[in-house]
């Protein structure tokens, strides 16, 4: 029997972004740009590429501009049209989800990722859904990260978690999974833990902010007690769901940037600028000059 299709995606965007103050005082951290696109646009693009049809944002106060970003801007379009810049209008249009394809709900209180996901329950309904944490921005050589995970889901069904290998000293910042024997890049998950203390992680495979989950997670989240950091943790609820449903890890081809940290965010900007067809040559030249000034050494070409 084919697995039920994944049509909807949830984006938790209620976080305050305190690490980016003062930039995030009046602007949501998800609207910070990586080169010329807001972080949230890149993550929504990844979901669209994977075939997602409905985009559910779990927002908080001061996040209204995200809703505006995914709407038409008639005044801007009129000005661009008057100037004959129809190509820019078309580009903007291509980035927009269609009418009725977005929904917004509010988390109301910062009780943790598990609580944010639970806030989307009525909008998701009784079907599997993707969950994308916008702090993690992915860069892939071919198919996007979520698309690769959907391929895994079409094969295995159940629940899928995107994973990535990190050095031992970084595991304590993330959820970590342990895995059993599998084939290719897809393995059964045998256990998971949220932010394990240094030296206690069961593996180097972190949960990198992409999930495909079955709706049975919602009743578990409803009663989920607070866990690590005094927050309602999604990882704890997934651990409970693992007792009745299979979970697989997909190690996707590509890399992710943790844009919740300033270094990760800056690195993402450099990486995507170096990928950008119009910017890459000029930007690489300027970057080389800067590095040369810093080190006094001529950097390798
Ligand atoms: C959340 C999840 C964690 C995951 C991480 C990825 O943590 O709880 O399992 O590894 O996102 O970014 P947070 O970054 O919200 O502390």
mmCIF file of C-alpha atoms and ligand atoms in Angstrom:
data_model
loop_
_atom_site.group_PDB
_atom_site.id
_atom_site.type_symbol
_atom_site.label_atom_id
_atom_site.label_comp_id
_atom_site.label_asym_id
_atom_site.label_seq_id
_atom_site.Cartn_x
_atom_site.Cartn_y
_atom_site.Cartn_z
ATOM 1 C CA UNK A 1 0.000 0.000 0.000
ATOM 2 C CA UNK A 2 1.464 3.419 -0.909
ATOM 3 C CA UNK A 3 2.256 5.679 2.026
ATOM 4 C CA UNK A 4 -0.009 8.664 2.578
ATOM 5 C CA UNK A 5 1.415 11.697 0.739
ATOM 6 C CA UNK A 6 3.122 14.527 2.638
ATOM 7 C CA UNK A 7 1.258 17.661 1.524
ATOM 8 C CA UNK A 8 1.738 20.052 4.419
ATOM 9 C CA UNK A 9 4.767 21.547 6.105
ATOM 10 C CA UNK A 10 5.062 23.275 9.475
ATOM 11 C CA UNK A 11 7.556 26.076 10.138
ATOM 12 C CA UNK A 12 7.998 27.100 13.788
ATOM 13 C CA UNK A 13 8.956 30.793 13.641
ATOM 14 C CA UNK A 14 8.071 32.119 17.094
ATOM 15 C CA UNK A 15 11.658 32.332 18.490
ATOM 16 C CA UNK A 16 12.968 35.714 19.651
ATOM 17 C CA UNK A 17 16.415 35.618 18.057
ATOM 18 C CA UNK A 18 18.164 37.154 21.081
ATOM 19 C CA UNK A 19 21.567 36.077 19.739
ATOM 20 C CA UNK A 20 21.109 38.517 16.861
ATOM 21 C CA UNK A 21 20.140 41.633 18.832
ATOM 22 C CA UNK A 22 19.948 44.480 17.997
ATOM 23 C CA UNK A 23 19.213 43.251 14.423
ATOM 24 C CA UNK A 24 16.174 41.307 15.669
ATOM 25 C CA UNK A 25 14.705 43.992 17.935
ATOM 26 C CA UNK A 26 11.938 44.927 15.479
ATOM 27 C CA UNK A 27 12.550 42.312 12.753
ATOM 28 C CA UNK A 28 12.004 38.547 13.015
ATOM 29 C CA UNK A 29 15.249 36.555 12.876
ATOM 30 C CA UNK A 30 13.739 34.483 10.044
ATOM 31 C CA UNK A 31 13.769 37.626 7.878
ATOM 32 C CA UNK A 32 17.539 38.102 8.155
ATOM 33 C CA UNK A 33 18.916 37.614 4.680
ATOM 34 C CA UNK A 34 21.345 35.065 3.328
ATOM 35 C CA UNK A 35 22.680 37.010 0.324
ATOM 36 C CA UNK A 36 19.402 38.277 -1.219
ATOM 37 C CA UNK A 37 16.833 35.933 0.337
ATOM 38 C CA UNK A 38 15.401 35.872 3.846
ATOM 39 C CA UNK A 39 16.248 32.703 5.760
ATOM 40 C CA UNK A 40 12.545 31.720 5.838
ATOM 41 C CA UNK A 41 12.300 32.026 2.036
ATOM 42 C CA UNK A 42 15.142 29.529 1.584
ATOM 43 C CA UNK A 43 13.439 27.010 3.874
ATOM 44 C CA UNK A 44 10.037 27.476 2.194
ATOM 45 C CA UNK A 45 11.740 27.019 -1.203
ATOM 46 C CA UNK A 46 13.177 23.701 0.037
ATOM 47 C CA UNK A 47 9.662 22.563 1.004
ATOM 48 C CA UNK A 48 8.116 23.646 -2.319
ATOM 49 C CA UNK A 49 10.788 21.775 -4.232
ATOM 50 C CA UNK A 50 9.830 18.655 -2.268
ATOM 51 C CA UNK A 51 6.207 18.982 -3.457
ATOM 52 C CA UNK A 52 4.680 20.584 -0.337
ATOM 53 C CA UNK A 53 1.344 22.260 -1.092
ATOM 54 C CA UNK A 54 0.439 23.948 2.179
ATOM 55 C CA UNK A 55 2.719 26.019 4.390
ATOM 56 C CA UNK A 56 1.846 26.402 8.061
ATOM 57 C CA UNK A 57 3.716 29.006 10.110
ATOM 58 C CA UNK A 58 3.646 28.915 13.904
ATOM 59 C CA UNK A 59 4.411 32.524 14.720
ATOM 60 C CA UNK A 60 4.542 34.846 17.729
ATOM 61 C CA UNK A 61 4.400 38.567 18.411
ATOM 62 C CA UNK A 62 6.273 40.852 15.997
ATOM 63 C CA UNK A 63 6.306 38.247 13.214
ATOM 64 C CA UNK A 64 3.652 39.858 10.987
ATOM 65 C CA UNK A 65 6.201 40.783 8.340
ATOM 66 C CA UNK A 66 6.672 37.059 7.551
ATOM 67 C CA UNK A 67 3.008 36.942 6.499
ATOM 68 C CA UNK A 68 3.528 40.068 4.363
ATOM 69 C CA UNK A 69 6.596 38.512 2.765
ATOM 70 C CA UNK A 70 4.500 35.626 1.435
ATOM 71 C CA UNK A 71 1.866 37.948 -0.037
ATOM 72 C CA UNK A 72 1.782 40.107 -3.150
ATOM 73 C CA UNK A 73 2.975 43.701 -2.837
ATOM 74 C CA UNK A 74 0.653 45.592 -5.205
ATOM 75 C CA UNK A 75 2.313 48.993 -4.787
ATOM 76 C CA UNK A 76 5.773 47.591 -5.560
ATOM 77 C CA UNK A 77 4.417 45.610 -8.526
ATOM 78 C CA UNK A 78 2.754 48.756 -9.961
ATOM 79 C CA UNK A 79 5.983 50.731 -9.740
ATOM 80 C CA UNK A 80 8.007 47.903 -11.313
ATOM 81 C CA UNK A 81 5.409 47.516 -14.088
ATOM 82 C CA UNK A 82 5.475 51.262 -14.833
ATOM 83 C CA UNK A 83 9.266 50.965 -15.206
ATOM 84 C CA UNK A 84 8.919 47.965 -17.508
ATOM 85 C CA UNK A 85 10.657 45.631 -15.035
ATOM 86 C CA UNK A 86 8.314 42.721 -15.642
ATOM 87 C CA UNK A 87 11.141 40.198 -15.206
ATOM 88 C CA UNK A 88 11.500 41.204 -11.533
ATOM 89 C CA UNK A 89 7.716 40.939 -11.038
ATOM 90 C CA UNK A 90 7.848 37.440 -12.511
ATOM 91 C CA UNK A 91 10.757 36.429 -10.282
ATOM 92 C CA UNK A 92 8.858 37.587 -7.189
ATOM 93 C CA UNK A 93 5.716 35.810 -8.352
ATOM 94 C CA UNK A 94 7.559 32.519 -8.836
ATOM 95 C CA UNK A 95 8.639 32.611 -5.186
ATOM 96 C CA UNK A 96 5.095 32.995 -3.853
ATOM 97 C CA UNK A 97 2.978 30.116 -2.576
ATOM 98 C CA UNK A 98 -0.434 30.333 -4.295
ATOM 99 C CA UNK A 99 -3.628 31.795 -2.827
ATOM 100 C CA UNK A 100 -4.818 29.755 0.159
ATOM 101 C CA UNK A 101 -1.572 27.802 0.431
ATOM 102 C CA UNK A 102 -0.342 29.500 3.610
ATOM 103 C CA UNK A 103 -1.720 29.443 7.159
ATOM 104 C CA UNK A 104 -0.550 31.248 10.255
ATOM 105 C CA UNK A 105 -1.189 30.453 13.898
ATOM 106 C CA UNK A 106 0.395 31.764 17.089
ATOM 107 C CA UNK A 107 2.286 29.898 19.765
ATOM 108 C CA UNK A 108 1.336 32.512 22.439
ATOM 109 C CA UNK A 109 3.940 31.329 24.982
ATOM 110 C CA UNK A 110 7.560 30.152 24.459
ATOM 111 C CA UNK A 111 7.117 26.656 25.888
ATOM 112 C CA UNK A 112 9.460 24.807 23.521
ATOM 113 C CA UNK A 113 9.598 23.201 20.081
ATOM 114 C CA UNK A 114 7.206 20.379 21.064
ATOM 115 C CA UNK A 115 4.601 22.953 22.079
ATOM 116 C CA UNK A 116 5.117 24.956 18.852
ATOM 117 C CA UNK A 117 4.462 21.843 16.757
ATOM 118 C CA UNK A 118 1.376 20.982 18.823
ATOM 119 C CA UNK A 119 0.002 24.485 18.061
ATOM 120 C CA UNK A 120 -0.226 23.411 14.382
ATOM 121 C CA UNK A 121 -2.429 20.356 15.094
ATOM 122 C CA UNK A 122 -5.728 21.785 13.800
ATOM 123 C CA UNK A 123 -4.115 23.071 10.615
ATOM 124 C CA UNK A 124 -2.302 19.786 9.917
ATOM 125 C CA UNK A 125 -5.278 17.541 10.736
ATOM 126 C CA UNK A 126 -5.049 13.770 10.405
ATOM 127 C CA UNK A 127 -2.231 13.364 7.875
ATOM 128 C CA UNK A 128 1.572 13.070 7.819
ATOM 129 C CA UNK A 129 3.429 16.380 7.648
ATOM 130 C CA UNK A 130 6.903 17.800 7.197
ATOM 131 C CA UNK A 131 8.498 19.952 9.849
ATOM 132 C CA UNK A 132 11.306 22.345 8.933
ATOM 133 C CA UNK A 133 13.180 24.392 11.542
ATOM 134 C CA UNK A 134 14.207 27.623 9.794
ATOM 135 C CA UNK A 135 17.342 28.009 11.944
ATOM 136 C CA UNK A 136 18.846 25.228 9.850
ATOM 137 C CA UNK A 137 19.473 26.197 6.241
ATOM 138 C CA UNK A 138 20.567 23.415 3.913
ATOM 139 C CA UNK A 139 22.717 23.452 0.791
ATOM 140 C CA UNK A 140 22.668 20.426 -1.484
ATOM 141 C CA UNK A 141 24.400 19.533 -4.746
ATOM 142 C CA UNK A 142 21.244 18.009 -6.286
ATOM 143 C CA UNK A 143 17.805 17.359 -4.796
ATOM 144 C CA UNK A 144 17.020 19.430 -1.697
ATOM 145 C CA UNK A 145 17.177 17.938 1.787
ATOM 146 C CA UNK A 146 13.411 17.502 2.275
ATOM 147 C CA UNK A 147 13.055 16.004 -1.217
ATOM 148 C CA UNK A 148 15.683 13.389 -0.320
ATOM 149 C CA UNK A 149 13.776 12.647 2.887
ATOM 150 C CA UNK A 150 10.468 12.297 0.987
ATOM 151 C CA UNK A 151 12.209 9.683 -1.199
ATOM 152 C CA UNK A 152 13.108 7.837 2.030
ATOM 153 C CA UNK A 153 9.515 8.215 3.262
ATOM 154 C CA UNK A 154 8.056 6.868 -0.004
ATOM 155 C CA UNK A 155 10.185 3.776 0.544
ATOM 156 C CA UNK A 156 9.797 3.229 4.318
ATOM 157 C CA UNK A 157 6.713 5.202 5.443
ATOM 158 C CA UNK A 158 6.324 5.988 9.151
ATOM 159 C CA UNK A 159 8.413 8.835 10.517
ATOM 160 C CA UNK A 160 11.651 10.188 9.045
ATOM 161 C CA UNK A 161 14.304 12.376 10.660
ATOM 162 C CA UNK A 162 17.033 14.165 8.690
ATOM 163 C CA UNK A 163 20.437 13.575 10.278
ATOM 164 C CA UNK A 164 23.952 14.848 9.805
ATOM 165 C CA UNK A 165 27.292 13.754 11.263
ATOM 166 C CA UNK A 166 29.036 16.316 13.510
ATOM 167 C CA UNK A 167 32.237 16.224 15.605
ATOM 168 C CA UNK A 168 31.816 14.857 19.178
ATOM 169 C CA UNK A 169 32.188 18.260 20.842
ATOM 170 C CA UNK A 170 29.097 19.597 19.010
ATOM 171 C CA UNK A 171 26.583 16.857 19.872
ATOM 172 C CA UNK A 172 25.525 18.468 23.166
ATOM 173 C CA UNK A 173 23.849 21.338 21.247
ATOM 174 C CA UNK A 174 21.424 19.077 19.356
ATOM 175 C CA UNK A 175 19.106 16.093 19.459
ATOM 176 C CA UNK A 176 21.114 12.922 18.714
ATOM 177 C CA UNK A 177 19.907 9.566 17.329
ATOM 178 C CA UNK A 178 21.272 6.045 17.488
ATOM 179 C CA UNK A 179 20.698 3.802 14.493
ATOM 180 C CA UNK A 180 20.567 0.137 13.516
ATOM 181 C CA UNK A 181 21.567 -1.643 10.309
ATOM 182 C CA UNK A 182 20.197 -0.134 7.114
ATOM 183 C CA UNK A 183 20.836 0.330 3.441
ATOM 184 C CA UNK A 184 22.048 3.340 1.462
ATOM 185 C CA UNK A 185 21.453 6.554 3.377
ATOM 186 C CA UNK A 186 18.383 5.359 5.324
ATOM 187 C CA UNK A 187 18.621 3.510 8.650
ATOM 188 C CA UNK A 188 16.141 2.515 11.359
ATOM 189 C CA UNK A 189 16.394 4.713 14.452
ATOM 190 C CA UNK A 190 16.819 2.767 17.678
ATOM 191 C CA UNK A 191 16.936 5.663 20.144
ATOM 192 C CA UNK A 192 17.185 9.414 20.505
ATOM 193 C CA UNK A 193 18.119 11.942 23.147
ATOM 194 C CA UNK A 194 17.812 15.739 23.342
ATOM 195 C CA UNK A 195 21.065 17.635 23.991
ATOM 196 C CA UNK A 196 23.074 14.833 25.667
ATOM 197 C CA UNK A 197 25.709 15.911 28.209
ATOM 198 C CA UNK A 198 29.246 16.130 26.790
ATOM 199 C CA UNK A 199 30.720 12.685 26.172
ATOM 200 C CA UNK A 200 27.402 10.797 26.519
ATOM 201 C CA UNK A 201 25.960 11.064 22.970
ATOM 202 C CA UNK A 202 24.996 7.668 21.495
ATOM 203 C CA UNK A 203 26.463 8.673 18.094
ATOM 204 C CA UNK A 204 27.614 11.705 16.102
ATOM 205 C CA UNK A 205 24.351 11.825 14.131
ATOM 206 C CA UNK A 206 22.390 14.942 15.024
ATOM 207 C CA UNK A 207 18.758 15.785 14.300
ATOM 208 C CA UNK A 208 19.330 18.630 11.855
ATOM 209 C CA UNK A 209 15.913 20.280 11.856
ATOM 210 C CA UNK A 210 14.016 18.337 9.178
ATOM 211 C CA UNK A 211 11.322 15.797 10.024
ATOM 212 C CA UNK A 212 8.439 13.888 8.441
ATOM 213 C CA UNK A 213 6.000 12.991 11.198
ATOM 214 C CA UNK A 214 2.733 11.113 11.528
ATOM 215 C CA UNK A 215 -0.228 12.930 13.121
ATOM 216 C CA UNK A 216 -0.146 10.499 16.083
ATOM 217 C CA UNK A 217 2.583 12.810 17.478
ATOM 218 C CA UNK A 218 -0.104 15.383 18.429
ATOM 219 C CA UNK A 219 -1.893 13.516 21.257
ATOM 220 C CA UNK A 220 1.535 12.658 22.681
ATOM 221 C CA UNK A 221 2.628 16.314 22.540
ATOM 222 C CA UNK A 222 -0.579 17.375 24.277
ATOM 223 C CA UNK A 223 0.461 15.534 27.445
ATOM 224 C CA UNK A 224 4.219 15.865 27.039
ATOM 225 C CA UNK A 225 5.997 16.983 30.232
ATOM 226 C CA UNK A 226 8.800 19.531 30.185
ATOM 227 C CA UNK A 227 12.222 18.082 29.444
ATOM 228 C CA UNK A 228 15.705 19.458 28.763
ATOM 229 C CA UNK A 229 15.946 23.209 29.433
ATOM 230 C CA UNK A 230 12.485 23.219 31.082
ATOM 231 C CA UNK A 231 10.848 23.109 27.623
ATOM 232 C CA UNK A 232 8.360 20.740 25.999
ATOM 233 C CA UNK A 233 10.733 18.817 23.756
ATOM 234 C CA UNK A 234 9.729 17.310 20.425
ATOM 235 C CA UNK A 235 12.488 14.713 20.821
ATOM 236 C CA UNK A 236 10.840 13.353 23.995
ATOM 237 C CA UNK A 237 7.478 13.029 22.187
ATOM 238 C CA UNK A 238 9.130 11.317 19.198
ATOM 239 C CA UNK A 239 10.771 8.870 21.594
ATOM 240 C CA UNK A 240 7.301 7.976 22.894
ATOM 241 C CA UNK A 241 5.921 7.642 19.337
ATOM 242 C CA UNK A 242 8.828 5.313 18.505
ATOM 243 C CA UNK A 243 7.227 2.695 20.746
ATOM 244 C CA UNK A 244 4.272 2.348 18.371
ATOM 245 C CA UNK A 245 5.608 3.522 14.977
ATOM 246 C CA UNK A 246 8.839 3.115 12.987
ATOM 247 C CA UNK A 247 11.350 5.970 12.677
ATOM 248 C CA UNK A 248 14.091 6.112 10.053
ATOM 249 C CA UNK A 249 17.073 8.439 9.769
ATOM 250 C CA UNK A 250 17.965 9.854 6.361
ATOM 251 C CA UNK A 251 21.533 11.105 6.046
ATOM 252 C CA UNK A 252 21.008 13.565 3.252
ATOM 253 C CA UNK A 253 23.574 14.590 0.678
ATOM 254 C CA UNK A 254 24.619 18.153 1.361
ATOM 255 C CA UNK A 255 25.399 20.326 4.361
ATOM 256 C CA UNK A 256 23.491 22.526 6.757
ATOM 257 C CA UNK A 257 24.255 25.867 8.364
ATOM 258 C CA UNK A 258 23.037 26.510 11.882
ATOM 259 C CA UNK A 259 21.705 30.025 11.307
ATOM 260 C CA UNK A 260 20.601 30.229 14.953
ATOM 261 C CA UNK A 261 24.270 31.047 15.655
ATOM 262 C CA UNK A 262 26.078 34.092 14.296
ATOM 263 C CA UNK A 263 29.005 32.100 12.932
ATOM 264 C CA UNK A 264 26.669 29.646 11.177
ATOM 265 C CA UNK A 265 24.654 32.516 9.711
ATOM 266 C CA UNK A 266 27.756 34.342 8.458
ATOM 267 C CA UNK A 267 29.198 31.138 7.016
ATOM 268 C CA UNK A 268 25.919 30.517 5.165
ATOM 269 C CA UNK A 269 26.155 33.996 3.650
ATOM 270 C CA UNK A 270 29.680 33.343 2.420
ATOM 271 C CA UNK A 271 28.796 29.886 1.039
ATOM 272 C CA UNK A 272 25.672 31.066 -0.816
ATOM 273 C CA UNK A 273 27.437 34.182 -2.134
ATOM 274 C CA UNK A 274 30.171 31.929 -3.544
ATOM 275 C CA UNK A 275 27.415 29.839 -5.215
ATOM 276 C CA UNK A 276 25.666 32.873 -6.707
ATOM 277 C CA UNK A 277 26.278 33.085 -10.477
ATOM 278 C CA UNK A 278 26.275 36.903 -10.578
ATOM 279 C CA UNK A 279 28.231 37.492 -7.379
ATOM 280 C CA UNK A 280 30.682 34.640 -7.041
ATOM 281 C CA UNK A 281 33.672 36.071 -8.941
ATOM 282 C CA UNK A 282 33.588 39.576 -7.488
ATOM 283 C CA UNK A 283 32.830 38.290 -4.015
ATOM 284 C CA UNK A 284 35.625 35.696 -4.092
ATOM 285 C CA UNK A 285 38.083 38.401 -5.110
ATOM 286 C CA UNK A 286 37.044 40.665 -2.216
ATOM 287 C CA UNK A 287 37.143 37.766 0.209
ATOM 288 C CA UNK A 288 40.661 36.852 -0.878
ATOM 289 C CA UNK A 289 41.759 40.448 -0.325
ATOM 290 C CA UNK A 290 40.276 40.509 3.157
ATOM 291 C CA UNK A 291 41.897 37.218 4.116
ATOM 292 C CA UNK A 292 45.202 38.408 2.774
ATOM 293 C CA UNK A 293 44.996 41.586 4.896
ATOM 294 C CA UNK A 294 44.274 39.497 7.970
ATOM 295 C CA UNK A 295 46.959 36.885 7.664
ATOM 296 C CA UNK A 296 49.558 38.798 5.707
ATOM 297 C CA UNK A 297 49.783 35.651 3.606
ATOM 298 C CA UNK A 298 48.546 35.270 0.085
ATOM 299 C CA UNK A 299 45.621 32.827 0.343
ATOM 300 C CA UNK A 300 45.598 29.800 -1.945
ATOM 301 C CA UNK A 301 43.633 30.315 -5.154
HETATM 302 C C1 LIG B 1 15.993 21.832 18.153
HETATM 303 C C2 LIG B 1 15.695 20.365 18.460
HETATM 304 C C3 LIG B 1 16.991 19.536 18.360
HETATM 305 C C4 LIG B 1 17.610 19.740 16.983
HETATM 306 C C5 LIG B 1 17.835 21.238 16.720
HETATM 307 C C6 LIG B 1 18.308 21.472 15.293
HETATM 308 O O1 LIG B 1 16.806 22.370 19.178
HETATM 309 O O2 LIG B 1 15.144 20.273 19.766
HETATM 310 O O3 LIG B 1 16.691 18.177 18.557
HETATM 311 O O4 LIG B 1 18.846 19.038 16.912
HETATM 312 O O5 LIG B 1 16.624 21.980 16.909
HETATM 313 O O6 LIG B 1 18.542 22.839 15.104
HETATM 314 P P1 LIG B 1 17.007 23.962 19.375
HETATM 315 O O7 LIG B 1 17.993 24.384 18.343
HETATM 316 O O8 LIG B 1 15.663 24.586 19.202
HETATM 317 O O9 LIG B 1 17.552 24.131 20.767
#
